[in-house]
Tab-separated table of C-alpha atoms in Angstrom:
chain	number	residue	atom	x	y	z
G	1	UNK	CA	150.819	36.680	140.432
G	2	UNK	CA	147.576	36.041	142.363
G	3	UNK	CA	146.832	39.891	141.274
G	4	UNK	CA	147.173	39.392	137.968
G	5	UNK	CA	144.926	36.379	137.802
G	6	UNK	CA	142.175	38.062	139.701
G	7	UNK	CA	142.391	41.118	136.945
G	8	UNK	CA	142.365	38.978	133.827
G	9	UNK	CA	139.782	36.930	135.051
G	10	UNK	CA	137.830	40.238	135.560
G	11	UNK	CA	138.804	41.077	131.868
G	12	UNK	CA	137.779	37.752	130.310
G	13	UNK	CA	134.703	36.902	132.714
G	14	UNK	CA	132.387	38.829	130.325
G	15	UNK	CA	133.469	37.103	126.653
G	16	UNK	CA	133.402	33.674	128.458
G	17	UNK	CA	129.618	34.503	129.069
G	18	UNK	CA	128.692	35.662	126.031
G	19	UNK	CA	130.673	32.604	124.740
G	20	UNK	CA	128.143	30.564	126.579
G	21	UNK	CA	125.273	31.771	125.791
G	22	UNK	CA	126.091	32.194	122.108
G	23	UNK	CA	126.931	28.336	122.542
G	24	UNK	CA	123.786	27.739	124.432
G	25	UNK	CA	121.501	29.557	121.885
G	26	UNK	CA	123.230	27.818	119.021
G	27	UNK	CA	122.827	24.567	120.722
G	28	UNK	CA	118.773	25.146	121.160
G	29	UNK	CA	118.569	26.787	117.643
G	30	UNK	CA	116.306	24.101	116.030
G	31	UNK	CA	117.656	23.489	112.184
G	32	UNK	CA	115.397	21.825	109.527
G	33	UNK	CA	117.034	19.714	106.976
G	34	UNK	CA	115.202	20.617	103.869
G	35	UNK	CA	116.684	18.927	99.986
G	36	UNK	CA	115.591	19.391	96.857
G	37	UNK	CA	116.416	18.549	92.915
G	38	UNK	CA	116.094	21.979	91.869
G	39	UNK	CA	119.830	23.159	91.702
G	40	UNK	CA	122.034	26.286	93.501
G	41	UNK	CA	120.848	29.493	91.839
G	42	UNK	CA	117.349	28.282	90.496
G	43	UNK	CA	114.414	30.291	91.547
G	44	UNK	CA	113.589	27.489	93.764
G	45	UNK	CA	116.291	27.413	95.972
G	46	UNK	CA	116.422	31.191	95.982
G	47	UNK	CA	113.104	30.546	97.397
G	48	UNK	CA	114.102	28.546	100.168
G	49	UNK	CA	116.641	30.630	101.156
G	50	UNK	CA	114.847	33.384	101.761
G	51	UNK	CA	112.153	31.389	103.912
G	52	UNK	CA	115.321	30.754	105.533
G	53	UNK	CA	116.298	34.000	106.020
G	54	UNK	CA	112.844	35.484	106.936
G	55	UNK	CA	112.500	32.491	109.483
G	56	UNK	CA	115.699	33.316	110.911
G	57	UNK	CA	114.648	36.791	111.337
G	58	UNK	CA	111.254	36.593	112.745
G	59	UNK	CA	112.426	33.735	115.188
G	60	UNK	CA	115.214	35.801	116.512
G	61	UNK	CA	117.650	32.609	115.483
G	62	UNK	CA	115.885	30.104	116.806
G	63	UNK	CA	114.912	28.581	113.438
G	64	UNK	CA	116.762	28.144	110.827
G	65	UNK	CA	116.830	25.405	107.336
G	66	UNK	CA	120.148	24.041	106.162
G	67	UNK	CA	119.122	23.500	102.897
G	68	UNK	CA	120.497	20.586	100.319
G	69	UNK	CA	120.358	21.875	96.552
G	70	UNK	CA	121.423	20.052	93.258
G	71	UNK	CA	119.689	16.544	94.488
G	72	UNK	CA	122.959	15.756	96.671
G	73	UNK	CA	120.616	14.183	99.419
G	74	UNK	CA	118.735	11.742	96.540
G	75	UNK	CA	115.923	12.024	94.299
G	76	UNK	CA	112.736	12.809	95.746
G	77	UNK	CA	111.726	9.092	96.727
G	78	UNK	CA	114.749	9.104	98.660
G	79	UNK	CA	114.301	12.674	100.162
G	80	UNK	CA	110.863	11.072	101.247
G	81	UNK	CA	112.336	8.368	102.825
G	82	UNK	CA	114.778	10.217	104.448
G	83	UNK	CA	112.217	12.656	106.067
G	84	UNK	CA	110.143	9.545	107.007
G	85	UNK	CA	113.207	8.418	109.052
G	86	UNK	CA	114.326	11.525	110.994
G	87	UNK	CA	117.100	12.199	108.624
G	88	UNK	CA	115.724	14.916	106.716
G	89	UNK	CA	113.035	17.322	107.784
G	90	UNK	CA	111.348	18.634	104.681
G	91	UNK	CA	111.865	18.953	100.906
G	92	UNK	CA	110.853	21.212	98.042
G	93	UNK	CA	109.109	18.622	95.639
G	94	UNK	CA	108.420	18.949	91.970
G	95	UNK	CA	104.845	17.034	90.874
G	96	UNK	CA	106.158	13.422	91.213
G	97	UNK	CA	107.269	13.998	94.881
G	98	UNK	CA	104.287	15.887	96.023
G	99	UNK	CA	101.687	13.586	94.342
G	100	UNK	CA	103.951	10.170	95.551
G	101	UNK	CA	102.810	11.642	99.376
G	102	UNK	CA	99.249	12.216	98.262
G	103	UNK	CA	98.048	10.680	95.018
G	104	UNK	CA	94.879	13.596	94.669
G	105	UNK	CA	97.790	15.503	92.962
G	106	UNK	CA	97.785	13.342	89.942
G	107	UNK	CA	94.618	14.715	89.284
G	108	UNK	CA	95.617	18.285	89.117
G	109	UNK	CA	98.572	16.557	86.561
G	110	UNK	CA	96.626	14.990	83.670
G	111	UNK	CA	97.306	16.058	80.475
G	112	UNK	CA	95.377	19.178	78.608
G	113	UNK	CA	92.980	19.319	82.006
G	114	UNK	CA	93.829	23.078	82.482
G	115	UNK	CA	94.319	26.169	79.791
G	116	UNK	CA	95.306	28.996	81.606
G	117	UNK	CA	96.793	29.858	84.974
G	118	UNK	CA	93.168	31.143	86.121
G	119	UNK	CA	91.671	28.168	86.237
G	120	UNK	CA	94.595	26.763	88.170
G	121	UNK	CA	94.141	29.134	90.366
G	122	UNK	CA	90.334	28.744	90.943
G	123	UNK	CA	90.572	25.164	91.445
G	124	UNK	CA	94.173	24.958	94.274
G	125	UNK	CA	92.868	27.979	96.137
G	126	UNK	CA	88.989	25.668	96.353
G	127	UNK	CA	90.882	22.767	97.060
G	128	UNK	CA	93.314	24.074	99.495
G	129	UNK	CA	92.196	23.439	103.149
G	130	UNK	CA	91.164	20.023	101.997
G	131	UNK	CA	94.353	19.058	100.393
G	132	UNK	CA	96.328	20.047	103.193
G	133	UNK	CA	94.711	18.100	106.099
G	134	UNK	CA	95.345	15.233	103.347
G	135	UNK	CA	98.830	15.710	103.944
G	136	UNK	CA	98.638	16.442	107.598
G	137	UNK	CA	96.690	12.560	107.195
G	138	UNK	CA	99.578	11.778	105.852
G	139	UNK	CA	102.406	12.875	108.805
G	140	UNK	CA	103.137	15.780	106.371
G	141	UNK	CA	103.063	19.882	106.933
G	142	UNK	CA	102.023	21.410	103.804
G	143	UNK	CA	103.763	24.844	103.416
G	144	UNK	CA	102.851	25.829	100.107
G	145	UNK	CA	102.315	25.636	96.429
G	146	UNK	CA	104.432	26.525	93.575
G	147	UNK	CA	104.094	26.210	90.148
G	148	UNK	CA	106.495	24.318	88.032
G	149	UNK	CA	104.804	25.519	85.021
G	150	UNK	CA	103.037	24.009	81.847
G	151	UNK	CA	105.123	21.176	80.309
G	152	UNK	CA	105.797	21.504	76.407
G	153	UNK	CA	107.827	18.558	74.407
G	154	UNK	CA	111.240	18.601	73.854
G	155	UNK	CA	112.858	16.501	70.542
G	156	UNK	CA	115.545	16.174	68.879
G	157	UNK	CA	113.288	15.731	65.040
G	158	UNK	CA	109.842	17.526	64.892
G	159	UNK	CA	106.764	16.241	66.899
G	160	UNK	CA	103.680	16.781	65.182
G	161	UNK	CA	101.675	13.643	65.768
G	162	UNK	CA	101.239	10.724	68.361
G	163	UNK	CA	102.745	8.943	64.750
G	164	UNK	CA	105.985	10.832	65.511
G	165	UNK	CA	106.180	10.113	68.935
G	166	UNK	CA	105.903	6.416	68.122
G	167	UNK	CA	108.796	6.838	65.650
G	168	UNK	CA	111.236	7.977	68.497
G	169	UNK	CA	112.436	7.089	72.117
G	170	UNK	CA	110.372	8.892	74.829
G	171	UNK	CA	112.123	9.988	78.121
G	172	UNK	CA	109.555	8.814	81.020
G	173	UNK	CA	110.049	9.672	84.985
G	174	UNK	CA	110.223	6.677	87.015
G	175	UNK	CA	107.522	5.435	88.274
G	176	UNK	CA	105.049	8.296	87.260
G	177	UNK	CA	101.518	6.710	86.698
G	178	UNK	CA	100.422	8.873	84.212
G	179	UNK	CA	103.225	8.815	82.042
G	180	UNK	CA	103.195	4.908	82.311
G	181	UNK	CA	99.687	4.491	81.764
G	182	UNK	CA	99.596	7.173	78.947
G	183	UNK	CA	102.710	6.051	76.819
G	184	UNK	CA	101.583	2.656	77.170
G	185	UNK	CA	98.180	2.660	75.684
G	186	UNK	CA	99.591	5.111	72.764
G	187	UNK	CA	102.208	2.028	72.268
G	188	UNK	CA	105.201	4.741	72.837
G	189	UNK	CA	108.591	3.397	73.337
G	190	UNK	CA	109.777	4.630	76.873
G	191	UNK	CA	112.578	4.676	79.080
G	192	UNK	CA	112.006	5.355	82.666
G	193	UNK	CA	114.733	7.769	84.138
G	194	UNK	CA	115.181	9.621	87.640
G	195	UNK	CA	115.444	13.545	86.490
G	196	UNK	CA	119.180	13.714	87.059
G	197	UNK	CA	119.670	11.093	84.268
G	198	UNK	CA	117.715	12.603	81.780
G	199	UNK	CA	120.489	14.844	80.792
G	200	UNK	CA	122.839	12.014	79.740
G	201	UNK	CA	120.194	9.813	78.583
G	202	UNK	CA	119.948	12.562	75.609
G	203	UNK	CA	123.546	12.569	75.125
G	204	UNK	CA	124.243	9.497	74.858
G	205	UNK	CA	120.834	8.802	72.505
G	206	UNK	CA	119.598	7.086	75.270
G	207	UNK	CA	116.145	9.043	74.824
G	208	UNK	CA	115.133	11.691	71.662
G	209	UNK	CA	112.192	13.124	73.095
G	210	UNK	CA	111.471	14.461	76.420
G	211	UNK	CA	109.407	16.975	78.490
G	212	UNK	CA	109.643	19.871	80.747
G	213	UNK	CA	108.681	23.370	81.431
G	214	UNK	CA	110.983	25.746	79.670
G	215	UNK	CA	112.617	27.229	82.481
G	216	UNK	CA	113.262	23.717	83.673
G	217	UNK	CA	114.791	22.442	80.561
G	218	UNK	CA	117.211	25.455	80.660
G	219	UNK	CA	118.030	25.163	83.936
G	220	UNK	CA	118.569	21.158	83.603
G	221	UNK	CA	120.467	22.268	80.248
G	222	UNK	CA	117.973	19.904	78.282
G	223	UNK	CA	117.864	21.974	75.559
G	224	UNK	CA	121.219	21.912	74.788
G	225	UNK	CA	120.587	18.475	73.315
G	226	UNK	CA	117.172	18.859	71.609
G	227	UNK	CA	116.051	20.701	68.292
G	228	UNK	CA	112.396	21.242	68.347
G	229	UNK	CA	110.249	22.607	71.143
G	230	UNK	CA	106.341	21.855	70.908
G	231	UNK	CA	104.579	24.640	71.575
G	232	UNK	CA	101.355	22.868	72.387
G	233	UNK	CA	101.125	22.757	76.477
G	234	UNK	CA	100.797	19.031	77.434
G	235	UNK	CA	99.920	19.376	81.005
G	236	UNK	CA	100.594	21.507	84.499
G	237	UNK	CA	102.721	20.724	87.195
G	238	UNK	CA	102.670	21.757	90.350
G	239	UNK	CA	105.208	21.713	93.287
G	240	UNK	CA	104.964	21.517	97.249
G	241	UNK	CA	106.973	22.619	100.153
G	242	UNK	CA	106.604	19.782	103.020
G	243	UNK	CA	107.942	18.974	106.135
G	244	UNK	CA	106.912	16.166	108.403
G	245	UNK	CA	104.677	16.561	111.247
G	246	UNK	CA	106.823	15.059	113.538
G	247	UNK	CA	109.542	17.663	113.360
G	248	UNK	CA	107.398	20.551	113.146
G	249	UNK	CA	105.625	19.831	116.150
G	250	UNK	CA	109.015	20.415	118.145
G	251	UNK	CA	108.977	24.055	116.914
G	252	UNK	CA	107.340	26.680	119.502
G	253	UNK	CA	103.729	27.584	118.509
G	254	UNK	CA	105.014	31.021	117.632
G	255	UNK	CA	108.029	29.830	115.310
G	256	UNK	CA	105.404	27.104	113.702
G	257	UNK	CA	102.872	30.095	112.883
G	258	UNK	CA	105.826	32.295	111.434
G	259	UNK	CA	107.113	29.280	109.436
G	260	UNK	CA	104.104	28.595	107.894
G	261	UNK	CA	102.997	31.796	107.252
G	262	UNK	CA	106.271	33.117	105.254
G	263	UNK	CA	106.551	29.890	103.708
G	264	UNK	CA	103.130	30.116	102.046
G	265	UNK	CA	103.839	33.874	101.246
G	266	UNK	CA	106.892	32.900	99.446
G	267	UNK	CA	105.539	29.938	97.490
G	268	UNK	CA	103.363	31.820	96.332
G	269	UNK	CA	105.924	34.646	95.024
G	270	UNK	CA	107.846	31.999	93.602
G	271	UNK	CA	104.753	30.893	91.722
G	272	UNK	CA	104.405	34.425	89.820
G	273	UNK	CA	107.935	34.577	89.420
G	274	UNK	CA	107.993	30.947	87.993
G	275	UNK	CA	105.436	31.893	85.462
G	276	UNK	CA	106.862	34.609	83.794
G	277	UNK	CA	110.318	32.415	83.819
G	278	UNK	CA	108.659	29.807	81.665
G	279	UNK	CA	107.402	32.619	79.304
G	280	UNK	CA	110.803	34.161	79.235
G	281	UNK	CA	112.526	30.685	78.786
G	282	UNK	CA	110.571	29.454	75.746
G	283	UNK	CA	111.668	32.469	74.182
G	284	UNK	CA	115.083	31.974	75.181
G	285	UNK	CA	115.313	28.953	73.884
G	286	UNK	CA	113.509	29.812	70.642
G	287	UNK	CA	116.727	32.752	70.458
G	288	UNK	CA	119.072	30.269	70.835
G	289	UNK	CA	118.162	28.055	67.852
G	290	UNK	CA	115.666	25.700	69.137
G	291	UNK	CA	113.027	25.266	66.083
G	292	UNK	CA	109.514	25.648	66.862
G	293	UNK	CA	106.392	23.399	66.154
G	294	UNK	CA	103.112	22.394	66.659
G	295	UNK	CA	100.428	19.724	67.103
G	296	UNK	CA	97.367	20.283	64.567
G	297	UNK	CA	94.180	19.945	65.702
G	298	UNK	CA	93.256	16.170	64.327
G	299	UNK	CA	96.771	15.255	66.700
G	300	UNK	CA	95.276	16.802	69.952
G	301	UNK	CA	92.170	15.098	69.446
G	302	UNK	CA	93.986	11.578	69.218
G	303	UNK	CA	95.969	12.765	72.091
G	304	UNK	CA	92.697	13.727	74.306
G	305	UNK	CA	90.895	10.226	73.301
G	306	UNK	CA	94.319	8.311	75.356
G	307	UNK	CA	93.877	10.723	77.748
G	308	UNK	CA	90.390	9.943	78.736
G	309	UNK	CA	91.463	6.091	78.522
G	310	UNK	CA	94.420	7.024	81.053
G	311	UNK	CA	92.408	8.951	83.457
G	312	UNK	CA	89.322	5.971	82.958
G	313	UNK	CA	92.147	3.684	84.225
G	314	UNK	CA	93.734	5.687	87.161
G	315	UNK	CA	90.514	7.088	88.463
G	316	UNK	CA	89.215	4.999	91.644
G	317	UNK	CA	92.850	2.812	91.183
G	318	UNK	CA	95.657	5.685	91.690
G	319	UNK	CA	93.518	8.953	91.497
G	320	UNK	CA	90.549	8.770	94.298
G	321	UNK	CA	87.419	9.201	92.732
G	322	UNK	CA	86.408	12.382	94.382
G	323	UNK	CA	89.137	13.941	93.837
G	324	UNK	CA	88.939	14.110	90.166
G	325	UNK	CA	85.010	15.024	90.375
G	326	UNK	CA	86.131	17.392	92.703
G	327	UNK	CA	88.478	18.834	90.271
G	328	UNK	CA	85.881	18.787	87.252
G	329	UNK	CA	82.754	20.097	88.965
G	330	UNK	CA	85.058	23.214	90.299
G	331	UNK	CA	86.204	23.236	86.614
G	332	UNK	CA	82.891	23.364	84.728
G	333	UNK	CA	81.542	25.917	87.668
G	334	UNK	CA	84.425	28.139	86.620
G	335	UNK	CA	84.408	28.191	83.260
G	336	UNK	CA	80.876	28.021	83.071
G	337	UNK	CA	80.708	31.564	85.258
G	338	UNK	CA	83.620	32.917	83.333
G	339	UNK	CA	81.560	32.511	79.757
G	340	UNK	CA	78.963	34.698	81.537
G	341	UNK	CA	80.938	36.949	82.684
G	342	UNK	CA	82.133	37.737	78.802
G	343	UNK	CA	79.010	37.829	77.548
């Protein structure tokens, strides 16, 4: 008998120690609690998980994200409170998120500031370094950028005028400033809804008009209960990956620098990718019976005048000041230099 034992703990001695150190490495493996609205299978989470994956790989397993799709941990107030708390770690945030953290990205937000994706460009890449130590201000780790895309009105009867609007029951986030301010001084009937409500809030007439990206309102299935799609841009939003300081500071140096740099790399992929989405989605939509119309050019004048009045009232109050001159000198300097450039 004593033989026997000595030969099967010979045998076994190996797999019990590479049952302890698999349990000792899984035990040390640091794993960062990242949520997000977006739901499973949208480009954003696809995203994640593959910062996920890369991380894994280039940390050998010691870092890893468990990642919490579909809203399940809250709305992104509550993801932010979470994160401030130790309960979460990080959070991919859509524009009301990522501008309730630092305000400055209100001003990238107001309506019919940008036309084109190049002057986006211009402006985030200039503003970068600066916007990130905001958020490192903040007890924030900025990790990246990524588009949600131009926003375009949804209804359920033709939008042609700020008259129309008026007529009908506007869908407004919750305690977006912009929004508020806007809809307010244009006398627009509003009711304020988290993003996961919106959906019902159509079906149940709750709200007739609302607003979104196209590949958003697919992927939230807004369309399903709208008509019309406006094909006037309203405004651009913009998205941020962000973890708190606190927990990325107990990463290695090493596993911080590899973090941040495939994070930013894949932001930045999801950006492009997000972009042609939205161009493939409005046409999608447009396939699949959604009527198409427009705002004529006396409408987006009407539309700019409340504009100015919104940003005269959230400048210096909600916007800081130099943010937003920030924002329009790097604007003018751009488009100024890209008139040259044609001519």
């Amino acid at each position: 008998m004593h033989s026997f034992r000595h030969r099967l703990a010979r045998r076994t001695a190996p797999y019990a120690l590479l049952l302890v150190l698999a349990t000792v490495q899984a035990l040390s493996a640091q794993t960062l609690k990242v949520a997000t609205i977006a739901p499973e299978g949208s480009s954003w989470v696809k995203a994640l998980r593959s910062i996920d994956a890369k991380v894994q790989q280039a940390t050998d397993g010691a870092v890893q994200l468990k990642i919490y799709a579909g809203g399940v941990q809250g709305d992104e107030k509550v993801v932010l409170r979470k994160m401030r708390i130790g309960q979460l770690h990080g959070g991919g945030f859509a524009g009301q998120g990522a501008s309730i953290v630092l305000p400055d990205i209100l001003g990238l937000q107001m309506p019919f500031l940008f036309d084109d994706y190049e002057e986006i460009d211009c402006v985030i890449d200039s503003m970068n370094t600066t916007l990130k130590k905001a958020y490192q201000d903040k007890g924030f780790v900025h990790l990246g950028w990524a588009d949600i895309g131009f926003v375009h009105i949804l209804s359920k009867s033709p939008i042609n005028s700020i008259e129309d609007i008026r007529r009908h029951t506007v869908w407004r986030l919750e305690e977006e400033p912009i929004t508020e301010v806007l809809f307010r001084l244009a006398n627009v009937r509003s009711v304020p809804l988290a993003i996961p409500d919106v959906l019902l809030g159509l079906q149940t007439n709750m709200v007739d008009v609302v607003y979104a990206p196209p590949a958003a309102a697919i992927v939230l299935q807004w369309f399903t209960r709208v008509a019309y799609i406006n094909t006037v841009p309203i405004n651009y939003t913009l998205g941020a990956f962000i973890v708190s300081a606190r927990a990325f500071a107990q990463l290695a140096p090493d596993h911080q620098t590899a973090l941040r740099e495939i994070a930013e790399k894949e932001m930045r992929t999801l950006s492009l990718k997000t972009r042609v989405e939205n161009e493939e989605a409005l046409h999608v939509m447009i396939d699949n019976g959604l009527k198409v119309n427009g705002l004529d050019e006396g409408a987006i004048e009407a539309f700019r005048e409340l504009v100015q009045s919104t940003q005269a009232e959230l400048v210096g109050a909600t916007i800081p000041l130099a943010t937003q001159q920030r924002i329009d000198s790097l604007l003018a300097a751009f488009r100024q230099a890209r008139a040259q450039r044609r001519d």
